[in-house]
Amino acid sequence: MGKASRRKSQSFLHGALILTASILIVKLIGALFKVPLTWVITEDGLGYFNTAYNFYGPIYSLATAGFPIAISRLVSESCTRGAYRDIRRIHRASAPIFIGTGTVGFALMVFGAAAYAKIIGNENALPALYTLAPAILFSCLTAIYRGYYEGLRNMYPTAISEIIEALSKLTVGLSAACLILHQGMKEYETLGTVFGVAAASRDYARNAVLPYAAAGAILGVTVGSLLSFLFLFCRHKLIGDGITEENLRNSPPPRSMRKTVSRLVRTAIPIGIGAMAVNVAAMVDTTFLQTRIHNVMEQNPQVLLSMYQGMIPQINIETDTVPNFLFGCFSMALTLFMLVPAITQAFGISALPNVTAAYTRGEALHLKKSMEAVLRVTALFSIPAGMGLAVMAGPVARLVFGARPSLPITSHVLVIMGVGAIFASFSTPVNSMLQAVGRVDLPVKLLAVGLTIKVTLNYFLVGIPEINVLGAGAGTLVCYFFLTVAALICLCRETRIMPDFLSIFGKPLIASILCCAAAWSTRGLLSHVLSENLSTLGGVGAAVLVYSLSLLCLRAICRDDILMLPNGQKIAKILEKHGWIR
């Protein structure tokens, strides 16, 4: 594993660029999966799919227990000190931990699936729940290598493994879903049954096939997690980690295995609780949205059904699957919402080693620059993306998911979620910086409060017939607003550094307002001569152009940010020549 070549590491923005590029590719592949999947399995199948996924999330977080971030942090810290033997020992210590926790997580999902499905009144989600269970073990094994390489500031293994995972989801998941749906409906047309059970009509037959089609889509996730692990395992065996024999010879003696495991556990548990809280928040949406809408349908269905008249299919009303259908509509909005924080998550992963190094060395100026770079790049992306989703909710939802009766439900949720996406985007990078400066406990405490806010709002708002599914969006917005503001206050207090918030947030906000105005007006003008989708694309193109020009005119981008990019010196010279950076 120890090669003779010199070990190289990546700067924050270089690493972030690698992860961002991979995430963009992953999200593009994900869109090629999720959008056709929505057309194939509709809102009902998407409800089963996301019910399984949101139950999987907290168990996966419990199984990994924050170890990937803990490994990244401790490896980065050891790398800064030149303690390369400690780095190798951290890797050896993590393997048995993940195998054990992954096995426990797999068992929890298998044996807990039936009870959870019964609690939320959605037993049709069981095939998807069982199919997803092995992914916990494979994902835990994958996490060993991702955290290790991220700590060494090598983001390529993580990026490539994520693309492999996404491609598997697309090819295996979409193919399996289409095949199962085709076979189920073919059996109905021939025999009048679905997997041996008689179906009263074509609508009832399709309704019976969808839980298994959703499980077929989930199969792509499970296979993807296996292939991702196999790639990282083989890469580590064949190429190694870049630590040279000279690095090891000059390294101080390593800590004992007992001390290494102890440090890993002490660092990981608070992070794991925090990560679990985030995933529990998603399960809160799944649970309360479905159970509370069940209550509404039992006690006062007229209000809800009159609100969504013509949007909810009759088959869902007859089969008592309206809660799952509305959860499917919410999931469609959530798919677009998650695009924004998914990108900025890369900034948090890439920032952690750099912020840790600056804090470990006591370099206040470097720490301030690193913090500002993370916040500025996050703001430059998340503010226009979130505002754009809110302003263009209806047209964007139509463009992505097609014209369908339920579209107004999804677009109304997306207006709220678009604003929430801005705050959700800052949550992970800011929490990563808190963890990087040694306060791994603070994100946990803040998330506990934020989760309480979300649970309370979801329970009461979703249960109001006039609000119903919109309450889940409102709970998400308020929760992430609190988390972002509180985490920023704590970060400033812990580091005793006050970033230039006016410059970081002010200029992107002004540019975002201009780009949203351009998107809305351009779409309105083009809609008189072009189709709905083409006018929406024209509006998005105008928004990107106006936003880019606004940023350059406002000089919102710093020279240091550009220099940390690959070939940054050349890019900086061109932009400086025109006076577009400061």
XYZ file of C-alpha atoms in Angstrom:
582
model
C 0.000 0.000 0.000
C 2.847 2.386 0.674
C 4.060 3.573 -2.714
C 7.286 5.407 -3.413
C 5.552 8.400 -4.904
C 5.118 11.646 -3.065
C 1.766 11.936 -1.280
C -0.351 14.810 -2.533
C -3.372 16.435 -0.925
C -6.038 18.756 -2.211
C -7.030 22.250 -1.063
C -10.550 22.946 0.182
C -11.909 24.275 -3.103
C -9.991 21.726 -5.186
C -11.441 18.935 -3.069
C -14.856 20.586 -3.064
C -14.681 20.939 -6.846
C -13.981 17.212 -7.224
C -16.851 16.260 -4.916
C -19.155 18.887 -6.427
C -18.416 17.622 -9.946
C -19.084 14.051 -8.822
C -22.276 15.096 -7.052
C -23.457 16.941 -10.160
C -22.815 13.772 -12.173
C -24.508 11.672 -9.485
C -27.487 14.041 -9.395
C -27.732 14.015 -13.183
C -27.724 10.215 -13.106
C -30.162 10.400 -10.188
C -32.474 12.600 -12.238
C -32.272 10.103 -15.106
C -33.350 7.526 -12.510
C -35.836 9.386 -10.336
C -37.752 11.256 -13.037
C -38.533 8.235 -15.272
C -39.097 6.198 -12.089
C -41.783 8.682 -11.028
C -43.444 8.273 -14.415
C -43.238 4.459 -14.110
C -44.300 3.881 -10.485
C -46.205 7.201 -10.014
C -46.764 8.962 -6.698
C -47.881 5.731 -5.007
C -44.732 3.782 -5.847
C -42.589 6.769 -4.914
C -44.319 6.800 -1.529
C -43.307 3.158 -0.914
C -39.777 3.850 -2.209
C -39.196 6.802 0.125
C -40.876 5.128 3.093
C -38.193 2.417 2.859
C -35.411 4.963 2.305
C -36.410 7.127 5.265
C -36.593 4.109 7.591
C -33.163 3.030 6.326
C -31.585 6.456 7.047
C -31.615 6.471 10.883
C -30.546 2.810 11.074
C -27.656 3.470 8.668
C -26.625 6.480 10.785
C -26.816 4.331 13.906
C -24.716 1.634 12.216
C -22.016 4.018 11.010
C -22.300 6.074 14.238
C -20.408 9.026 12.794
C -17.263 6.959 12.168
C -16.666 8.192 8.574
C -16.430 11.817 9.770
C -14.472 10.747 12.855
C -12.014 8.817 10.651
C -11.691 11.824 8.323
C -11.057 14.187 11.234
C -8.528 11.984 13.046
C -6.697 11.064 9.829
C -6.492 14.765 8.890
C -5.216 15.649 12.358
C -2.590 12.855 12.236
C -1.581 13.889 8.724
C -0.987 17.480 9.914
C 1.343 16.115 12.637
C 3.088 13.727 10.235
C 1.857 10.754 12.280
C 1.429 8.393 9.329
C 1.626 5.240 11.439
C -1.380 6.495 13.387
C -3.227 6.955 10.087
C -2.655 3.320 9.140
C -3.721 2.189 12.599
C -6.935 4.224 12.390
C -7.777 2.387 9.165
C -7.091 -1.043 10.696
C -9.173 -0.194 13.775
C -12.188 0.937 11.731
C -12.731 -2.284 9.738
C -13.972 -4.614 12.536
C -16.085 -1.786 14.002
C -17.947 -1.258 10.712
C -18.426 -4.974 10.040
C -20.026 -5.357 13.476
C -22.248 -2.276 13.323
C -23.241 -3.000 9.712
C -24.394 -6.498 10.653
C -26.408 -5.140 13.592
C -27.965 -2.461 11.348
C -28.944 -5.083 8.766
C -30.656 -7.168 11.478
C -32.467 -4.114 12.893
C -33.925 -3.266 9.508
C -34.981 -6.823 8.714
C -36.685 -7.405 12.064
C -38.019 -3.860 12.507
C -39.527 -3.370 9.034
C -42.869 -5.072 9.714
C -43.449 -3.181 12.969
C -42.651 0.188 11.376
C -44.871 -0.446 8.341
C -47.737 -1.352 10.686
C -47.246 1.776 12.829
C -47.516 4.134 9.851
C -50.300 2.095 8.248
C -48.337 1.415 5.059
C -47.662 -2.331 4.917
C -47.381 -2.119 1.118
C -43.899 -0.651 1.723
C -42.623 -3.981 3.168
C -41.136 -5.390 -0.077
C -39.051 -2.214 -0.496
C -38.020 -2.241 3.176
C -36.719 -5.810 3.020
C -34.926 -5.254 -0.292
C -33.038 -2.251 1.107
C -31.830 -3.990 4.303
C -28.524 -5.459 2.922
C -27.489 -1.963 1.735
C -26.779 -1.029 5.365
C -23.962 -3.593 5.646
C -22.461 -2.710 2.249
C -22.690 1.051 2.949
C -20.911 0.601 6.284
C -18.061 -1.199 4.543
C -17.920 1.585 1.939
C -17.750 4.225 4.683
C -14.448 2.784 5.986
C -12.640 3.874 2.827
C -14.522 7.103 2.103
C -13.735 8.619 5.508
C -10.111 7.447 5.277
C -9.401 8.989 1.859
C -11.311 12.197 2.683
C -9.094 12.650 5.749
C -6.058 12.297 3.453
C -7.602 15.059 1.300
C -8.045 12.717 -1.633
C -11.639 13.106 -2.777
C -11.340 11.021 -5.965
C -12.152 7.603 -4.395
C -15.321 8.994 -2.787
C -16.322 10.729 -6.025
C -15.826 7.652 -8.223
C -17.557 5.296 -5.776
C -20.588 7.615 -5.631
C -20.829 7.638 -9.434
C -20.658 3.816 -9.508
C -23.454 3.715 -6.928
C -25.613 6.118 -8.934
C -25.089 4.239 -12.212
C -26.125 0.983 -10.569
C -29.242 2.625 -9.174
C -30.114 3.871 -12.647
C -29.461 0.680 -14.603
C -30.460 -2.014 -12.112
C -33.187 -0.091 -10.240
C -35.020 1.379 -13.207
C -34.773 -1.852 -15.220
C -36.069 -3.958 -12.317
C -38.974 -1.571 -11.642
C -40.027 -1.553 -15.315
C -39.671 -5.341 -15.612
C -41.720 -6.082 -12.485
C -44.462 -3.646 -13.514
C -44.536 -5.096 -17.030
C -44.691 -8.698 -15.788
C -47.362 -7.918 -13.197
C -49.631 -6.151 -15.684
C -48.992 -8.829 -18.328
C -50.182 -11.471 -15.849
C -53.321 -9.436 -15.162
C -54.095 -9.030 -18.873
C -53.666 -12.794 -19.383
C -55.090 -14.340 -16.208
C -56.826 -11.507 -14.336
C -54.439 -11.967 -11.391
C -51.372 -10.166 -9.988
C -48.740 -12.583 -8.654
C -51.469 -15.181 -8.187
C -54.037 -12.893 -6.498
C -57.228 -11.880 -8.359
C -57.571 -8.169 -9.208
C -60.980 -6.496 -9.676
C -59.854 -4.033 -12.364
C -56.804 -2.697 -14.180
C -56.444 0.110 -11.614
C -56.538 -2.388 -8.756
C -54.002 -4.582 -10.575
C -51.582 -1.696 -11.028
C -52.063 -0.715 -7.399
C -51.103 -4.271 -6.386
C -47.959 -4.350 -8.560
C -46.556 -0.973 -7.438
C -45.178 -2.118 -4.020
C -43.047 -4.736 -5.826
C -42.032 -2.308 -8.581
C -40.840 0.074 -5.836
C -38.843 -2.821 -4.339
C -37.284 -3.383 -7.780
C -36.200 0.259 -7.836
C -34.717 -0.163 -4.333
C -32.748 -3.188 -5.567
C -30.603 -0.773 -7.595
C -29.638 1.017 -4.360
C -28.604 -2.237 -2.661
C -26.577 -3.479 -5.650
C -24.979 -0.008 -6.001
C -23.788 -0.014 -2.377
C -22.186 -3.454 -2.951
C -20.400 -2.365 -6.146
C -19.227 0.872 -4.496
C -17.624 -1.110 -1.663
C -15.966 -3.547 -4.070
C -14.439 -0.652 -6.052
C -12.975 1.020 -2.935
C -11.725 -2.283 -1.525
C -9.967 -3.242 -4.773
C -8.561 0.277 -5.262
C -7.066 0.271 -1.765
C -5.516 -3.153 -2.309
C -4.072 -2.302 -5.738
C -3.125 1.405 -5.465
C -2.907 2.093 -1.745
C -3.326 5.379 0.080
C -0.316 7.409 -1.155
C 1.603 7.170 2.145
C 5.245 6.404 1.278
C 7.782 4.215 3.088
C 9.707 7.416 3.855
C 6.575 8.916 5.469
C 6.294 5.843 7.711
C 10.003 5.836 8.660
C 9.887 9.508 9.705
C 6.585 9.064 11.565
C 6.516 8.999 15.396
C 5.462 5.718 17.093
C 1.695 5.149 16.768
C -0.826 5.141 19.582
C -1.840 1.730 20.851
C -4.806 0.025 19.166
C -6.808 0.469 22.371
C -6.200 4.241 22.436
C -6.938 4.516 18.716
C -10.286 2.737 19.094
C -11.096 4.847 22.149
C -10.412 8.101 20.249
C -12.480 6.906 17.292
C -15.439 6.022 19.501
C -15.258 9.257 21.555
C -15.132 11.351 18.385
C -17.694 9.328 16.441
C -20.552 8.931 18.910
C -21.556 12.641 19.151
C -21.209 12.997 15.362
C -23.237 9.818 14.846
C -26.035 11.027 17.080
C -26.113 14.254 15.082
C -26.163 12.438 11.757
C -28.873 10.135 13.064
C -30.941 13.134 14.102
C -30.847 14.428 10.513
C -32.082 11.082 9.211
C -34.652 10.833 11.982
C -35.950 14.182 10.703
C -36.643 12.528 7.335
C -38.363 9.639 9.102
C -40.449 12.182 11.019
C -41.798 13.428 7.670
C -42.580 9.865 6.597
C -44.207 8.893 9.872
C -46.223 11.964 10.834
C -47.218 12.870 7.298
C -48.802 9.451 6.784
C -50.203 8.828 10.263
C -51.650 12.336 10.683
C -53.211 12.308 7.216
C -54.712 8.915 8.122
C -56.313 10.724 11.080
C -57.575 13.513 8.828
C -59.082 10.972 6.403
C -60.847 9.240 9.279
C -62.189 12.367 10.999
C -62.609 15.090 8.362
C -61.879 13.816 4.839
C -64.179 16.306 3.076
C -61.896 19.305 3.628
C -58.791 17.561 2.303
C -60.539 15.893 -0.653
C -62.240 19.146 -1.688
C -58.847 20.943 -1.599
C -57.354 18.345 -3.931
C -60.417 17.566 -6.019
C -59.346 15.991 -9.309
C -55.727 15.691 -8.089
C -56.042 12.458 -6.064
C -57.024 9.364 -8.105
C -60.256 7.621 -7.111
C -58.403 4.317 -6.641
C -56.416 5.845 -3.745
C -59.595 6.986 -2.027
C -61.191 3.555 -2.461
C -58.106 1.630 -1.248
C -57.372 4.018 1.662
C -53.909 4.908 0.273
C -54.375 8.708 0.174
C -51.674 9.237 2.875
C -49.110 7.304 0.812
C -50.159 9.196 -2.351
C -49.689 12.590 -0.649
C -46.379 11.396 0.759
C -45.410 10.561 -2.819
C -46.271 14.151 -3.850
C -44.179 15.460 -0.942
C -41.338 13.111 -2.007
C -41.365 14.640 -5.506
C -40.854 18.098 -3.976
C -38.228 16.621 -1.641
C -36.304 15.234 -4.643
C -35.835 18.768 -6.004
C -35.233 20.217 -2.526
C -32.402 17.741 -1.836
C -30.492 18.760 -4.967
C -29.358 21.977 -3.266
C -27.962 20.718 0.097
C -26.533 17.624 -1.658
C -24.137 19.877 -3.572
C -23.089 21.928 -0.535
C -22.517 18.754 1.472
C -19.346 18.402 -0.604
C -18.133 21.760 0.752
C -18.501 20.454 4.313
C -16.656 17.189 3.572
C -13.815 19.005 1.817
C -13.629 21.809 4.389
C -13.217 19.548 7.411
C -9.541 18.543 6.872
C -8.502 22.127 5.991
C -10.309 23.750 8.924
C -8.982 21.022 11.243
C -5.403 21.686 10.060
C -5.702 25.473 10.551
C -7.270 25.050 14.001
C -4.699 22.422 15.066
C -1.821 24.762 14.105
C -3.502 27.762 15.782
C -3.445 29.803 12.553
C -6.270 32.283 13.179
C -5.946 34.100 9.839
C -5.914 30.848 7.848
C -8.880 29.596 9.876
C -10.849 32.789 9.161
C -10.106 32.528 5.432
C -11.124 28.844 5.381
C -14.385 29.570 7.203
C -15.232 32.465 4.906
C -14.415 30.411 1.806
C -16.809 27.642 2.904
C -19.630 30.086 3.717
C -19.094 32.184 0.595
C -19.065 29.252 -1.835
C -22.121 27.762 -0.103
C -23.956 31.102 -0.344
C -23.017 31.565 -4.010
C -24.696 28.288 -4.875
C -27.512 27.802 -2.347
C -29.178 31.239 -2.289
C -29.970 31.445 -6.035
C -30.846 27.732 -6.212
C -33.231 27.878 -3.249
C -34.870 31.140 -4.317
C -35.154 29.839 -7.873
C -36.971 26.703 -6.686
C -39.410 28.801 -4.659
C -40.139 31.338 -7.411
C -40.291 28.799 -10.264
C -41.816 25.926 -8.252
C -44.722 25.161 -10.594
C -42.856 25.413 -13.929
C -39.823 23.475 -12.616
C -41.991 20.677 -11.172
C -43.852 20.452 -14.487
C -40.577 20.367 -16.430
C -39.133 17.569 -14.302
C -42.159 15.403 -13.517
C -44.427 16.210 -16.456
C -47.980 17.538 -16.494
C -49.933 15.434 -14.004
C -53.090 16.117 -11.933
C -51.141 16.132 -8.649
C -48.672 18.808 -9.836
C -50.260 21.692 -7.826
C -49.762 19.693 -4.598
C -46.053 19.179 -5.326
C -45.476 22.776 -6.450
C -47.139 24.288 -3.341
C -44.876 22.183 -1.117
C -41.867 23.144 -3.240
C -42.418 26.883 -2.680
C -41.836 26.342 1.052
C -39.097 23.757 0.574
C -37.210 26.012 -1.852
C -36.659 28.600 0.891
C -35.813 25.780 3.322
C -33.177 24.488 0.902
C -31.103 27.647 1.458
C -30.814 27.007 5.190
C -30.443 23.235 4.747
C -27.476 23.924 2.463
C -25.599 25.791 5.196
C -26.373 23.267 7.917
C -23.889 20.525 6.907
C -20.863 22.774 6.109
C -21.279 24.800 9.321
C -21.682 21.656 11.425
C -18.599 20.167 9.729
C -16.618 23.248 10.762
C -17.859 22.937 14.350
C -16.690 19.311 14.334
C -13.375 20.385 12.783
C -12.630 22.761 15.691
C -13.302 20.012 18.215
C -16.917 20.789 19.199
C -18.478 17.563 17.952
C -21.094 17.848 20.709
C -22.641 21.132 19.550
C -24.216 19.889 16.288
C -25.806 17.072 18.298
C -27.343 19.454 20.836
C -28.576 21.846 18.154
C -30.030 19.003 16.096
C -31.884 17.707 19.140
C -33.581 21.097 19.502
C -34.183 21.404 15.759
C -35.661 17.920 15.609
C -37.989 18.753 18.499
C -39.177 21.831 16.600
C -39.732 19.754 13.459
C -41.622 16.964 15.248
C -43.869 19.455 17.027
C -44.676 21.459 13.903
C -45.221 18.356 11.771
C -47.546 16.783 14.296
C -49.779 19.820 14.701
C -49.652 21.334 11.200
C -50.084 18.133 9.165
C -53.052 17.219 11.372
C -54.892 20.414 10.371
C -57.048 19.420 7.340
C -56.578 22.802 5.608
C -52.769 22.554 5.861
C -52.108 18.774 5.681
C -48.993 17.972 3.556
C -47.837 21.614 3.525
C -47.172 21.291 7.267
C -44.239 18.945 6.603
C -42.655 21.588 4.362
C -43.143 24.298 6.989
C -41.581 22.075 9.679
C -38.534 21.504 7.446
C -38.097 25.239 6.793
C -38.290 26.296 10.453
C -36.047 23.425 11.577
C -33.208 24.254 9.166
C -33.529 28.001 9.797
C -32.926 27.397 13.498
C -30.068 24.939 12.856
C -28.193 27.285 10.531
C -28.508 30.444 12.618
C -27.711 28.689 15.912
C -24.726 26.802 14.423
C -23.254 30.013 12.968
C -23.540 31.741 16.357
C -21.810 28.788 18.044
C -19.051 28.664 15.411
C -18.255 32.361 15.863
C -18.229 31.953 19.626
C -15.966 28.883 19.606
C -13.406 30.250 17.129
C -13.666 33.881 18.316
C -13.782 34.796 14.645
C -16.435 36.976 13.056
C -16.662 36.371 9.287
C -17.699 39.218 6.995
C -21.348 38.141 6.820
C -22.491 41.209 4.868
C -20.114 40.431 2.023
C -20.683 36.653 2.220
C -24.498 36.784 2.111
C -25.339 40.278 0.818
C -23.921 40.117 -2.698
C -25.242 36.628 -3.556
C -28.670 37.703 -2.243
C -28.765 40.785 -4.501
C -27.607 38.727 -7.490
C -30.195 36.035 -6.665
C -33.066 38.540 -6.590
C -32.006 39.803 -10.011
C -31.707 36.280 -11.443
C -35.134 35.224 -10.105
C -36.704 38.338 -11.633
C -34.999 37.479 -14.940
C -36.230 33.864 -14.778
C -39.846 34.813 -14.056
C -40.090 37.611 -16.640
C -38.262 35.658 -19.381
C -40.464 32.619 -18.852
C -43.565 34.824 -18.984
C -42.500 36.422 -22.267
C -41.438 33.152 -23.896
C -44.650 31.355 -22.872
C -46.517 33.393 -25.541
C -44.459 31.833 -28.350
C -43.003 28.592 -26.908
C -44.302 25.558 -25.005
C -44.412 25.516 -21.192
C -41.242 23.444 -20.841
C -39.215 25.381 -23.416
C -40.196 28.715 -21.841
C -39.157 27.349 -18.429
C -35.761 26.293 -19.818
C -35.400 29.740 -21.368
C -36.173 31.332 -17.987
C -33.582 29.146 -16.227
C -30.981 30.024 -18.879
C -31.682 33.747 -18.439
C -31.382 33.345 -14.651
C -27.953 31.688 -14.933
C -26.703 34.405 -17.286
C -28.005 37.292 -15.162
C -26.693 35.719 -11.950
C -23.205 35.167 -13.393
C -22.984 38.736 -14.704
C -24.340 40.118 -11.415
C -21.688 38.265 -9.396
C -18.916 39.621 -11.609
C -20.291 43.179 -11.502
C -20.689 43.015 -7.717
C -17.214 41.434 -7.406
C -18.663 38.784 -5.106
C -15.880 36.260 -5.797
C -12.494 36.525 -4.033
C -9.087 35.966 -5.624
C -8.190 33.411 -2.928
C -11.218 31.324 -3.889
C -10.090 31.212 -7.518
C -6.467 30.395 -6.613
C -7.561 27.272 -4.733
C -9.155 25.895 -7.907
C -7.196 23.768 -10.397
C -5.444 26.179 -12.811
C -6.672 28.951 -10.519
C -3.726 31.228 -11.299
C -4.711 31.475 -14.983
C -8.412 31.977 -14.200
C -7.596 34.650 -11.617
C -5.445 36.602 -14.098
C -8.254 36.688 -16.669
C -10.839 37.821 -14.089
C -8.425 40.381 -12.562
C -7.753 41.824 -15.993
C -11.444 42.758 -16.242
C -11.709 43.810 -12.583
C -14.241 41.053 -11.808
C -12.652 39.663 -8.626
C -11.358 41.271 -5.462
